[in-house]
Coordinates of C-alpha atoms and ligand atoms in Angstrom, one line a residue:
M1151 CA -18.6 -46.5 32.1
A1152 CA -20.8 -49.2 30.6
T1153 CA -17.8 -50.6 28.7
V1154 CA -15.8 -51.0 31.9
A1155 CA -18.6 -52.6 33.9
S1156 CA -19.2 -55.1 31.2
A1157 CA -15.6 -56.1 30.5
P1158 CA -15.4 -59.8 31.4
S1159 CA -12.2 -59.7 33.5
I1160 CA -12.8 -56.6 35.4
D1161 CA -12.1 -56.8 39.2
P1162 CA -15.4 -56.1 41.1
N1163 CA -13.5 -53.6 43.3
V1164 CA -12.4 -51.7 40.2
S1165 CA -15.8 -51.5 38.7
T1166 CA -17.2 -50.2 42.0
F1167 CA -14.3 -47.8 42.3
V1168 CA -14.7 -46.2 38.8
A1169 CA -18.5 -46.0 39.1
R1170 CA -18.2 -44.0 42.3
K1171 CA -17.7 -40.2 42.1
Q1172 CA -14.1 -39.8 43.4
K1173 CA -13.4 -37.3 46.2
M1174 CA -10.1 -35.9 47.4
L1175 CA -8.2 -36.8 50.6
I1176 CA -7.6 -33.9 52.9
N1177 CA -6.7 -34.3 56.6
G1178 CA -7.8 -38.0 56.6
K1179 CA -11.3 -37.3 55.2
W1180 CA -12.6 -37.9 51.7
V1181 CA -14.2 -34.6 50.7
E1182 CA -15.7 -32.9 47.6
A1183 CA -14.0 -29.9 46.0
A1184 CA -14.7 -26.6 47.7
S1185 CA -16.3 -25.5 44.4
G1186 CA -18.3 -28.7 44.1
K1187 CA -16.9 -29.1 40.6
T1188 CA -15.8 -32.4 39.1
F1189 CA -13.9 -33.4 36.0
A1190 CA -13.9 -36.5 33.9
T1191 CA -11.1 -38.9 33.4
Y1192 CA -11.2 -40.9 30.2
N1193 CA -10.5 -44.4 29.0
P1194 CA -8.0 -43.7 26.2
A1195 CA -8.8 -47.0 24.5
T1196 CA -12.3 -45.8 23.7
G1197 CA -12.3 -42.1 24.5
E1198 CA -15.3 -42.7 26.8
V1199 CA -15.6 -41.2 30.3
L1200 CA -14.1 -43.6 32.8
A1201 CA -14.9 -41.8 36.1
Q1202 CA -15.8 -38.4 37.6
V1203 CA -13.3 -36.9 40.0
A1204 CA -13.5 -33.9 42.4
E1205 CA -11.7 -31.0 40.8
G1206 CA -9.3 -29.5 43.3
D1207 CA -8.3 -25.8 43.0
R1208 CA -6.7 -23.1 45.1
E1209 CA -9.0 -23.4 48.1
D1210 CA -8.6 -27.2 48.3
I1211 CA -4.8 -26.9 48.0
D1212 CA -4.9 -24.4 50.8
R1213 CA -6.9 -26.7 53.0
A1214 CA -4.6 -29.6 52.2
V1215 CA -1.5 -27.6 52.9
K1216 CA -2.9 -26.5 56.3
A1217 CA -3.6 -30.1 57.1
A1218 CA -0.1 -31.2 56.1
R1219 CA 1.4 -28.3 58.2
A1220 CA -0.6 -29.3 61.3
A1221 CA 0.4 -32.9 60.9
F1222 CA 4.0 -32.0 60.4
E1223 CA 4.3 -29.6 63.4
S1224 CA 2.1 -31.2 66.0
G1225 CA 0.4 -34.4 65.0
P1226 CA 1.4 -37.9 66.0
W1227 CA 3.6 -38.1 62.9
A1228 CA 5.8 -35.4 64.4
K1229 CA 6.5 -37.5 67.5
M1230 CA 6.7 -40.9 65.7
P1231 CA 10.1 -42.7 65.9
P1232 CA 11.7 -43.4 62.6
A1233 CA 11.2 -47.2 63.0
A1234 CA 7.4 -46.7 63.3
R1235 CA 7.4 -44.5 60.1
G1236 CA 9.4 -47.3 58.4
K1237 CA 6.8 -49.9 59.5
L1238 CA 3.9 -47.8 58.2
I1239 CA 5.6 -47.4 54.8
W1240 CA 6.3 -51.2 54.7
K1241 CA 2.7 -51.9 55.6
L1242 CA 1.6 -49.7 52.8
A1243 CA 3.8 -51.6 50.4
D1244 CA 2.2 -54.9 51.6
L1245 CA -1.3 -53.4 51.0
I1246 CA -0.4 -52.3 47.5
E1247 CA 0.9 -55.8 46.8
K1248 CA -2.3 -57.3 48.2
H1249 CA -4.3 -55.2 45.8
L1250 CA -1.9 -55.6 42.9
E1251 CA -4.5 -56.7 40.4
E1252 CA -6.8 -53.8 41.2
F1253 CA -4.0 -51.3 40.7
A1254 CA -2.9 -52.9 37.5
Q1255 CA -6.4 -52.7 36.1
L1256 CA -6.9 -49.1 37.3
E1257 CA -3.6 -48.2 35.7
S1258 CA -4.5 -49.9 32.4
L1259 CA -8.0 -48.3 32.2
D1260 CA -6.9 -44.8 33.1
N1261 CA -3.6 -44.6 31.3
G1262 CA -4.1 -47.1 28.5
K1263 CA -1.0 -49.3 29.2
P1264 CA -1.2 -53.1 28.7
L1265 CA -2.7 -54.7 31.8
A1266 CA 0.1 -57.4 31.6
I1267 CA 2.8 -54.7 31.8
A1268 CA 1.1 -52.9 34.7
R1269 CA 1.0 -56.3 36.5
V1270 CA 4.7 -57.0 36.1
A1271 CA 6.2 -53.5 36.0
D1272 CA 4.2 -50.6 37.4
V1273 CA 2.7 -52.2 40.5
P1274 CA 5.6 -54.5 41.6
L1275 CA 8.1 -51.6 41.1
T1276 CA 5.9 -49.4 43.3
V1277 CA 5.9 -52.0 46.0
E1278 CA 9.6 -52.4 46.0
H1279 CA 10.1 -48.7 45.9
M1280 CA 8.1 -48.3 49.0
R1281 CA 10.0 -51.1 50.8
Y1282 CA 13.3 -49.6 49.9
Y1283 CA 12.3 -46.2 51.5
A1284 CA 10.7 -48.0 54.5
G1285 CA 14.3 -49.1 55.2
W1286 CA 15.7 -45.6 54.8
A1287 CA 13.4 -44.2 57.5
T1288 CA 15.8 -45.6 60.1
K1289 CA 19.0 -44.7 58.3
I1290 CA 19.0 -41.0 57.8
E1291 CA 22.1 -39.7 59.7
G1292 CA 24.3 -36.7 60.1
N1293 CA 28.0 -36.6 60.7
T1294 CA 30.4 -35.4 63.4
I1295 CA 32.8 -32.8 62.0
P1296 CA 36.3 -32.2 63.3
L1297 CA 36.7 -28.4 63.0
I1298 CA 40.0 -27.5 61.3
L1299 CA 40.7 -24.2 63.0
A1300 CA 40.3 -25.3 66.6
P1301 CA 41.8 -28.1 68.8
A1302 CA 39.6 -31.2 68.9
N1303 CA 38.8 -30.8 72.6
K1304 CA 37.4 -27.3 72.2
F1305 CA 34.2 -27.9 70.2
L1306 CA 31.8 -30.7 69.3
A1307 CA 30.4 -30.1 65.9
Y1308 CA 27.8 -32.3 64.2
T1309 CA 25.2 -32.2 61.5
V1310 CA 21.6 -33.5 61.8
R1311 CA 19.3 -34.2 58.9
E1312 CA 15.8 -32.9 59.6
P1313 CA 12.7 -33.4 57.4
I1314 CA 12.2 -30.4 55.2
G1315 CA 8.6 -30.0 56.1
V1316 CA 5.5 -29.8 54.0
V1317 CA 6.1 -30.9 50.4
G1318 CA 4.0 -30.3 47.3
Q1319 CA 4.4 -33.2 44.9
I1320 CA 3.1 -32.9 41.3
I1321 CA 3.2 -36.0 39.1
P1322 CA 2.6 -36.9 35.5
W1323 CA 0.4 -39.5 33.8
N1324 CA 2.9 -41.9 32.2
F1325 CA 3.4 -44.1 35.3
P1326 CA 0.7 -42.7 37.7
L1327 CA 1.1 -45.1 40.6
L1328 CA 4.9 -45.5 40.4
M1329 CA 5.4 -41.7 40.2
A1330 CA 3.3 -41.3 43.3
A1331 CA 5.6 -43.9 45.0
W1332 CA 8.7 -42.1 43.7
K1333 CA 7.5 -39.0 45.5
L1334 CA 5.8 -40.3 48.6
G1335 CA 8.4 -43.0 49.5
P1336 CA 11.3 -40.7 50.3
A1337 CA 9.1 -37.9 51.6
L1338 CA 7.6 -40.2 54.2
A1339 CA 10.9 -41.9 55.0
A1340 CA 12.3 -38.5 55.8
G1341 CA 9.3 -37.5 58.0
C1342 CA 7.8 -34.9 55.7
C1343 CA 4.0 -34.4 55.1
S1344 CA 2.7 -34.2 51.6
V1345 CA 0.1 -32.7 49.3
L1346 CA 0.2 -34.9 46.2
K1347 CA -1.4 -33.7 43.0
P1348 CA -1.9 -36.5 40.4
A1349 CA -2.1 -35.7 36.7
E1350 CA -5.6 -34.8 35.5
Q1351 CA -5.5 -37.5 32.9
T1352 CA -4.8 -40.3 35.4
P1353 CA -5.9 -39.6 39.0
L1354 CA -7.5 -42.9 39.9
S1355 CA -4.6 -45.1 41.1
A1356 CA -3.4 -42.2 43.4
L1357 CA -6.9 -41.9 44.9
R1358 CA -7.0 -45.7 45.5
L1359 CA -3.6 -45.4 47.1
G1360 CA -5.0 -42.8 49.4
E1361 CA -7.5 -45.3 50.7
L1362 CA -4.6 -47.7 51.5
I1363 CA -2.6 -45.0 53.1
Q1364 CA -5.5 -44.6 55.5
E1365 CA -5.9 -48.4 56.0
A1366 CA -2.1 -48.6 56.7
G1367 CA -2.7 -46.2 59.6
F1368 CA -0.8 -43.0 58.6
P1369 CA -2.0 -40.2 60.8
D1370 CA -4.5 -37.7 59.3
G1371 CA -2.9 -35.0 57.2
V1372 CA 0.4 -36.7 56.6
V1373 CA -0.6 -37.5 53.0
N1374 CA -3.2 -35.4 51.2
I1375 CA -4.3 -36.1 47.7
V1376 CA -5.8 -33.3 45.6
P1377 CA -6.7 -34.2 42.0
G1378 CA -7.2 -31.3 39.6
Y1379 CA -5.7 -29.5 36.6
G1380 CA -2.2 -28.3 36.4
E1381 CA -2.9 -24.6 35.6
T1382 CA -5.2 -24.4 38.7
A1383 CA -4.5 -26.9 41.5
G1384 CA -0.9 -27.6 40.3
A1385 CA 0.0 -23.9 40.0
A1386 CA -1.6 -23.1 43.4
L1387 CA 0.5 -25.9 45.1
A1388 CA 3.7 -24.7 43.4
A1389 CA 3.1 -21.1 44.5
H1390 CA 1.7 -21.8 48.0
P1391 CA 3.7 -19.8 50.6
D1392 CA 3.5 -22.5 53.3
V1393 CA 4.9 -25.3 51.1
D1394 CA 8.6 -25.8 51.9
K1395 CA 9.5 -27.8 48.9
V1396 CA 8.0 -28.8 45.6
A1397 CA 8.9 -32.0 43.7
F1398 CA 7.8 -32.1 40.1
T1399 CA 7.9 -34.6 37.4
G1400 CA 6.6 -33.5 34.0
S1401 CA 7.5 -31.4 31.0
T1402 CA 10.4 -29.0 30.8
E1403 CA 8.0 -26.3 29.9
V1404 CA 6.0 -26.7 33.1
G1405 CA 9.2 -27.3 35.1
K1406 CA 10.2 -23.7 34.2
L1407 CA 6.7 -22.4 35.4
I1408 CA 7.2 -24.3 38.7
I1409 CA 10.5 -22.5 39.3
Q1410 CA 8.8 -19.2 38.7
A1411 CA 5.9 -20.1 41.0
S1412 CA 8.3 -21.3 43.7
A1413 CA 10.1 -17.9 43.9
G1414 CA 7.6 -16.3 46.2
N1415 CA 8.8 -18.1 49.3
L1416 CA 12.0 -19.6 47.8
K1417 CA 10.7 -23.1 48.4
K1418 CA 13.2 -25.8 47.4
V1419 CA 12.5 -27.3 44.0
S1420 CA 13.4 -30.7 42.5
L1421 CA 12.5 -31.4 38.9
E1422 CA 12.5 -34.5 36.7
L1423 CA 11.7 -33.3 33.2
G1424 CA 11.8 -34.2 29.6
G1425 CA 14.4 -35.9 27.5
K1426 CA 15.5 -36.7 23.9
S1427 CA 17.8 -39.6 24.8
P1428 CA 20.4 -40.8 22.4
N1429 CA 20.9 -44.6 22.0
V1430 CA 24.3 -45.2 20.4
V1431 CA 25.0 -48.5 18.6
Y1432 CA 28.6 -49.1 17.5
D1433 CA 29.5 -51.6 14.8
D1434 CA 31.1 -53.9 17.4
A1435 CA 27.9 -54.3 19.4
D1436 CA 26.1 -57.6 19.9
L1437 CA 23.4 -56.6 17.5
D1438 CA 21.2 -59.6 18.4
S1439 CA 20.8 -58.0 21.8
A1440 CA 21.0 -54.3 20.8
I1441 CA 18.2 -54.5 18.2
P1442 CA 15.3 -55.8 20.3
Q1443 CA 16.4 -53.6 23.2
A1444 CA 16.7 -50.5 21.0
A1445 CA 13.1 -51.2 20.0
S1446 CA 12.0 -51.6 23.6
A1447 CA 14.0 -48.4 24.5
I1448 CA 11.6 -46.4 22.5
F1449 CA 8.4 -48.4 22.4
F1450 CA 8.1 -49.3 26.1
N1451 CA 5.1 -47.5 27.6
H1452 CA 4.3 -46.4 24.0
G1453 CA 7.3 -44.0 24.0
Q1454 CA 5.7 -42.1 26.9
C1455 CA 8.8 -42.3 29.0
C1456 CA 11.0 -39.2 29.7
C1457 CA 14.1 -41.4 29.2
A1458 CA 12.8 -43.1 25.9
G1459 CA 15.7 -43.9 23.6
S1460 CA 14.2 -41.7 20.9
R1461 CA 17.4 -40.8 18.9
L1462 CA 18.9 -44.0 17.6
Y1463 CA 22.4 -43.5 16.3
V1464 CA 23.9 -46.5 14.5
E1465 CA 27.4 -46.8 13.1
K1466 CA 27.2 -47.0 9.3
K1467 CA 28.1 -50.6 8.7
S1468 CA 25.3 -51.8 11.0
F1469 CA 22.7 -49.2 10.1
D1470 CA 20.6 -51.1 7.7
R1471 CA 20.6 -54.2 9.8
V1472 CA 19.6 -52.3 13.0
V1473 CA 16.9 -50.2 11.3
D1474 CA 15.5 -53.3 9.6
G1475 CA 15.5 -55.2 12.9
V1476 CA 13.9 -52.4 14.9
S1477 CA 11.3 -51.8 12.1
K1478 CA 10.4 -55.5 12.0
T1479 CA 10.0 -55.5 15.8
A1480 CA 7.8 -52.4 15.5
E1481 CA 5.6 -54.1 12.9
K1482 CA 5.1 -57.1 15.2
I1483 CA 3.9 -55.0 18.1
R1484 CA 0.2 -55.6 18.5
V1485 CA -1.5 -52.3 19.2
R1486 CA -4.7 -53.0 21.1
P1487 CA -6.7 -51.8 24.2
G1488 CA -4.7 -52.5 27.4
F1489 CA -7.2 -55.1 28.6
D1490 CA -6.8 -57.2 25.4
P1491 CA -4.7 -60.2 26.3
D1492 CA -2.8 -59.9 23.0
C1493 CA -2.0 -56.2 23.6
D1494 CA 1.7 -55.3 23.4
M1495 CA 1.1 -51.6 23.1
G1496 CA -2.0 -49.6 24.2
P1497 CA -3.3 -46.2 23.2
L1498 CA -1.6 -42.9 24.0
V1499 CA -3.0 -41.4 27.2
S1500 CA -5.2 -38.7 25.7
E1501 CA -6.5 -37.0 22.6
E1502 CA -4.1 -34.2 23.2
Q1503 CA -1.2 -36.7 23.1
L1504 CA -2.5 -38.3 20.0
N1505 CA -2.6 -34.9 18.3
R1506 CA 0.8 -34.0 19.5
V1507 CA 2.4 -37.2 18.2
T1508 CA 0.6 -37.2 14.9
N1509 CA 1.5 -33.5 14.4
Y1510 CA 5.2 -34.4 15.0
L1511 CA 4.9 -37.2 12.4
E1512 CA 3.4 -34.7 9.9
A1513 CA 6.2 -32.2 10.6
G1514 CA 8.8 -34.9 10.1
F1515 CA 7.4 -36.0 6.8
K1516 CA 7.2 -32.4 5.6
E1517 CA 10.9 -32.0 6.4
G1518 CA 11.7 -35.1 4.4
A1519 CA 11.7 -38.0 7.0
K1520 CA 10.5 -41.4 5.8
A1521 CA 8.7 -44.0 7.9
V1522 CA 10.1 -47.5 7.5
A1523 CA 7.6 -48.8 10.0
G1524 CA 4.3 -47.2 11.2
G1525 CA 3.9 -43.5 10.6
K1526 CA 0.3 -42.8 11.5
R1527 CA -2.7 -43.2 13.8
E1528 CA -4.0 -46.7 14.2
G1529 CA -7.8 -47.1 13.7
N1530 CA -10.2 -44.3 14.4
R1531 CA -11.4 -45.1 17.9
G1532 CA -9.3 -44.4 21.0
Y1533 CA -5.8 -42.8 20.8
F1534 CA -3.7 -45.4 19.2
V1535 CA -0.5 -44.6 17.2
Q1536 CA 1.6 -47.1 15.2
P1537 CA 5.1 -47.8 16.5
T1538 CA 7.1 -45.7 14.1
V1539 CA 10.7 -45.8 12.8
L1540 CA 11.8 -42.7 10.9
V1541 CA 14.9 -42.5 8.6
N1542 CA 16.2 -39.7 6.3
T1543 CA 16.3 -37.6 9.4
N1544 CA 18.9 -35.1 10.6
E1545 CA 19.7 -33.0 13.6
K1546 CA 18.0 -29.9 12.2
M1547 CA 14.5 -31.5 12.1
K1548 CA 11.9 -31.0 14.8
V1549 CA 11.4 -34.8 15.2
V1550 CA 15.1 -35.1 16.1
R1551 CA 15.3 -32.0 18.3
E1552 CA 12.1 -32.0 20.3
E1553 CA 10.6 -34.5 22.7
I1554 CA 7.7 -36.3 21.0
F1555 CA 6.7 -38.5 24.0
G1556 CA 5.2 -41.2 21.7
P1557 CA 6.3 -44.4 19.9
V1558 CA 8.5 -42.6 17.4
V1559 CA 12.2 -43.2 17.0
T1560 CA 14.5 -41.4 14.5
A1561 CA 17.4 -43.5 13.2
I1562 CA 20.6 -41.7 12.0
P1563 CA 23.8 -43.4 10.8
F1564 CA 27.2 -42.1 11.9
T1565 CA 30.6 -42.8 10.3
D1566 CA 33.1 -41.2 12.7
P1567 CA 32.9 -42.7 16.2
S1568 CA 35.0 -39.8 17.6
E1569 CA 32.1 -37.4 16.7
I1570 CA 29.2 -39.4 17.9
V1571 CA 29.3 -38.2 21.5
T1572 CA 29.2 -34.6 20.3
K1573 CA 26.1 -35.4 18.3
A1574 CA 24.5 -37.4 21.1
N1575 CA 25.1 -34.4 23.5
D1576 CA 23.7 -31.9 20.9
T1577 CA 20.3 -31.4 22.7
V1578 CA 19.0 -29.2 25.5
Y1579 CA 18.1 -32.4 27.4
G1580 CA 20.4 -34.7 29.4
L1581 CA 18.3 -37.4 31.0
A1582 CA 19.5 -40.7 29.7
A1583 CA 21.6 -42.4 27.0
G1584 CA 22.3 -45.9 25.8
V1585 CA 25.6 -47.3 24.5
W1586 CA 26.0 -50.6 22.7
T1587 CA 29.5 -52.1 22.1
R1588 CA 31.6 -55.1 23.1
D1589 CA 34.6 -52.9 23.6
I1590 CA 34.7 -52.2 27.4
K1591 CA 37.1 -49.2 27.0
K1592 CA 34.9 -47.6 24.4
A1593 CA 31.8 -48.2 26.4
H1594 CA 33.1 -46.5 29.5
A1595 CA 34.9 -43.7 27.5
T1596 CA 31.6 -43.0 25.8
A1597 CA 29.7 -43.0 29.1
N1598 CA 32.2 -40.7 30.5
R1599 CA 31.6 -38.1 27.9
L1600 CA 27.8 -38.3 27.7
K1601 CA 26.0 -35.5 29.4
A1602 CA 23.2 -37.6 30.8
G1603 CA 21.9 -38.5 34.3
T1604 CA 21.8 -42.2 33.4
V1605 CA 23.9 -44.1 30.9
W1606 CA 22.9 -47.6 30.1
I1607 CA 25.7 -49.8 28.7
N1608 CA 24.4 -52.8 26.7
C1609 CA 21.0 -52.5 28.3
Y1610 CA 18.2 -49.9 28.5
N1611 CA 15.4 -48.9 30.9
V1612 CA 16.9 -50.7 33.8
F1613 CA 15.4 -49.1 36.9
D1614 CA 16.0 -49.8 40.5
P1615 CA 14.9 -47.9 43.6
A1616 CA 18.6 -47.8 44.7
L1617 CA 19.8 -46.2 41.5
P1618 CA 19.6 -42.4 41.2
F1619 CA 17.7 -41.1 38.2
G1620 CA 17.4 -37.5 37.0
G1621 CA 18.7 -35.1 34.5
Y1622 CA 21.6 -32.9 33.3
K1623 CA 20.8 -29.6 31.6
Q1624 CA 17.0 -29.0 30.9
S1625 CA 16.1 -32.5 32.0
G1626 CA 15.9 -31.3 35.6
W1627 CA 17.2 -30.5 39.0
G1628 CA 18.3 -33.1 41.5
R1629 CA 17.8 -36.9 41.5
E1630 CA 15.0 -39.2 42.3
M1631 CA 15.6 -42.6 44.0
G1632 CA 18.6 -44.0 45.8
H1633 CA 19.8 -42.1 48.9
E1634 CA 20.4 -39.0 46.7
V1635 CA 16.7 -38.1 46.7
L1636 CA 16.6 -37.9 50.5
E1637 CA 18.8 -34.8 50.3
H1638 CA 15.8 -33.1 48.7
Y1639 CA 13.5 -34.0 51.6
T1640 CA 15.9 -33.0 54.4
E1641 CA 17.5 -29.9 55.7
V1642 CA 21.0 -30.1 57.2
K1643 CA 21.5 -28.4 60.5
S1644 CA 25.1 -27.9 61.8
V1645 CA 25.3 -27.8 65.5
C1646 CA 28.5 -26.5 67.1
A1647 CA 29.0 -26.7 70.9
A1648 CA 31.9 -25.3 72.9
L1649 CA 33.3 -27.9 75.3
Ligands
ADP505 P1 2.2 -33.2 29.9 O1 2.4 -32.0 29.0 O2 2.9 -34.4 29.5 O3 0.8 -33.5 30.4 P2 2.8 -31.6 32.2 O4 4.2 -31.2 32.5 O5 1.8 -30.7 31.6 O6 3.0 -32.9 31.3 O7 2.1 -32.3 33.5 C1 2.7 -32.9 34.5 C2 2.0 -32.5 35.8 O8 2.2 -31.1 36.0 C3 0.5 -32.8 35.8 O9 0.2 -33.2 37.2 C4 -0.1 -31.5 35.5 O10 -1.4 -31.3 36.0 C5 0.9 -30.5 36.2 N1 0.9 -29.2 35.7 C6 0.7 -28.7 34.4 N2 0.8 -27.4 34.4 C7 1.1 -26.9 35.6 C8 1.4 -25.7 36.2 N3 1.3 -24.6 35.5 N4 1.7 -25.6 37.5 C9 1.8 -26.7 38.2 N5 1.6 -28.0 37.8 C10 1.2 -28.1 36.5

């Protein structure tokens, strides 16, 4: 903690916040864990303890679910008109914007990402996400349905979309605040009540968000925030018999556990899971644009993105130029602590991630891969890994098949454009893909055949609250964002009246 308190640019609110033992938010009150236990969250740039946080478990989850249920069934939230809900969400967005610098610093300290990136990406995207769903609160509608087997004047049939109820929301550590917004925005717009469990590696920004949720004036119990470990608090939330729906973002492995845990009461499940996204560069692409963006497709957020463009396929004639360009970009990336003004890439989030990524690199080298940039840990303090470009790789290798979730791209040439989509689709995942070509027909024909929830053509990592995001195959169930996500937070009721 000493390191944080003495950093010259630290916001005073942030140093006070991390110095304080953090509690959990249940029914509008900040409380200790029922067990009295706490856990540490670490600064990944140094490996030092950043803050102590109340460790939620089954009993805390149960209390939080009870609070959410009471708020949903009978509190002021249940009677609130949609416009008033929308205003509260908008107010929350304004408050997050007002505290942008604080959130950016918390995110950088807890997750490791560059402060400059958190300032222009994580926090502003969170604000806009909330505003987008503030607007949706007043636009959730049903339909009138003309029955086909009866004359029109015999029945009036219509559908209503009702909030699904109490939702358990389990989020990862790669974009801690933004992922909280992806979950809370649509849930609140639909009129649901939430129990949110942040990742154990990065609980701080969600807890600060909880303070602003109270300041905005959301009724008690509408949003409850229970930090804790996945195997305990997360598992209890996924299995809880009084949770109507669970929304999860994280690994495919844990996604499968969530499905099993949800079976007890058949709660609805939406999942946004892993990826191993192909990024396909054809010979006729604008390489001056494709090269830097292929680098950023993998290195943005240190490769800790479920949609990272981690399999780079380049048509043979352009292969050397693209690999050379991406490698030169990788070598120029300054790997530093997130608070360093010259930081382009910070540390990975945890020691576990550091080990995971370096183990993958070792496995790749053993199988014959060669690093043309990076290839190892950077320094020996904190969890830094060099941005890495691997060649001599093929589809049988672990580094090509499995999600690394770090700054490691495998580059593979292809000669036959008619076969590239088959290769690109040769994965259990289907989250995202990139296509680079000047040929409009080829671009759309490739997009058409790719089995991925998002296809970026001549761009990558373009996110917008209005654009649905989610996966085919083992990359998940359902979509986040856009109006699509609202389907996961509402039930459809058909009403049929005889006239
Ligand atoms: P990663 O492996 O990248 O940390 P996880 O899928 O393990 O990703 O974590 C994403 C979120 O899922 C975190 O909030 C974590 O605490 C939670 N989690 C992990 N295991 C479980 C589980 N068995 N049940 C419910 N949630 C879990």
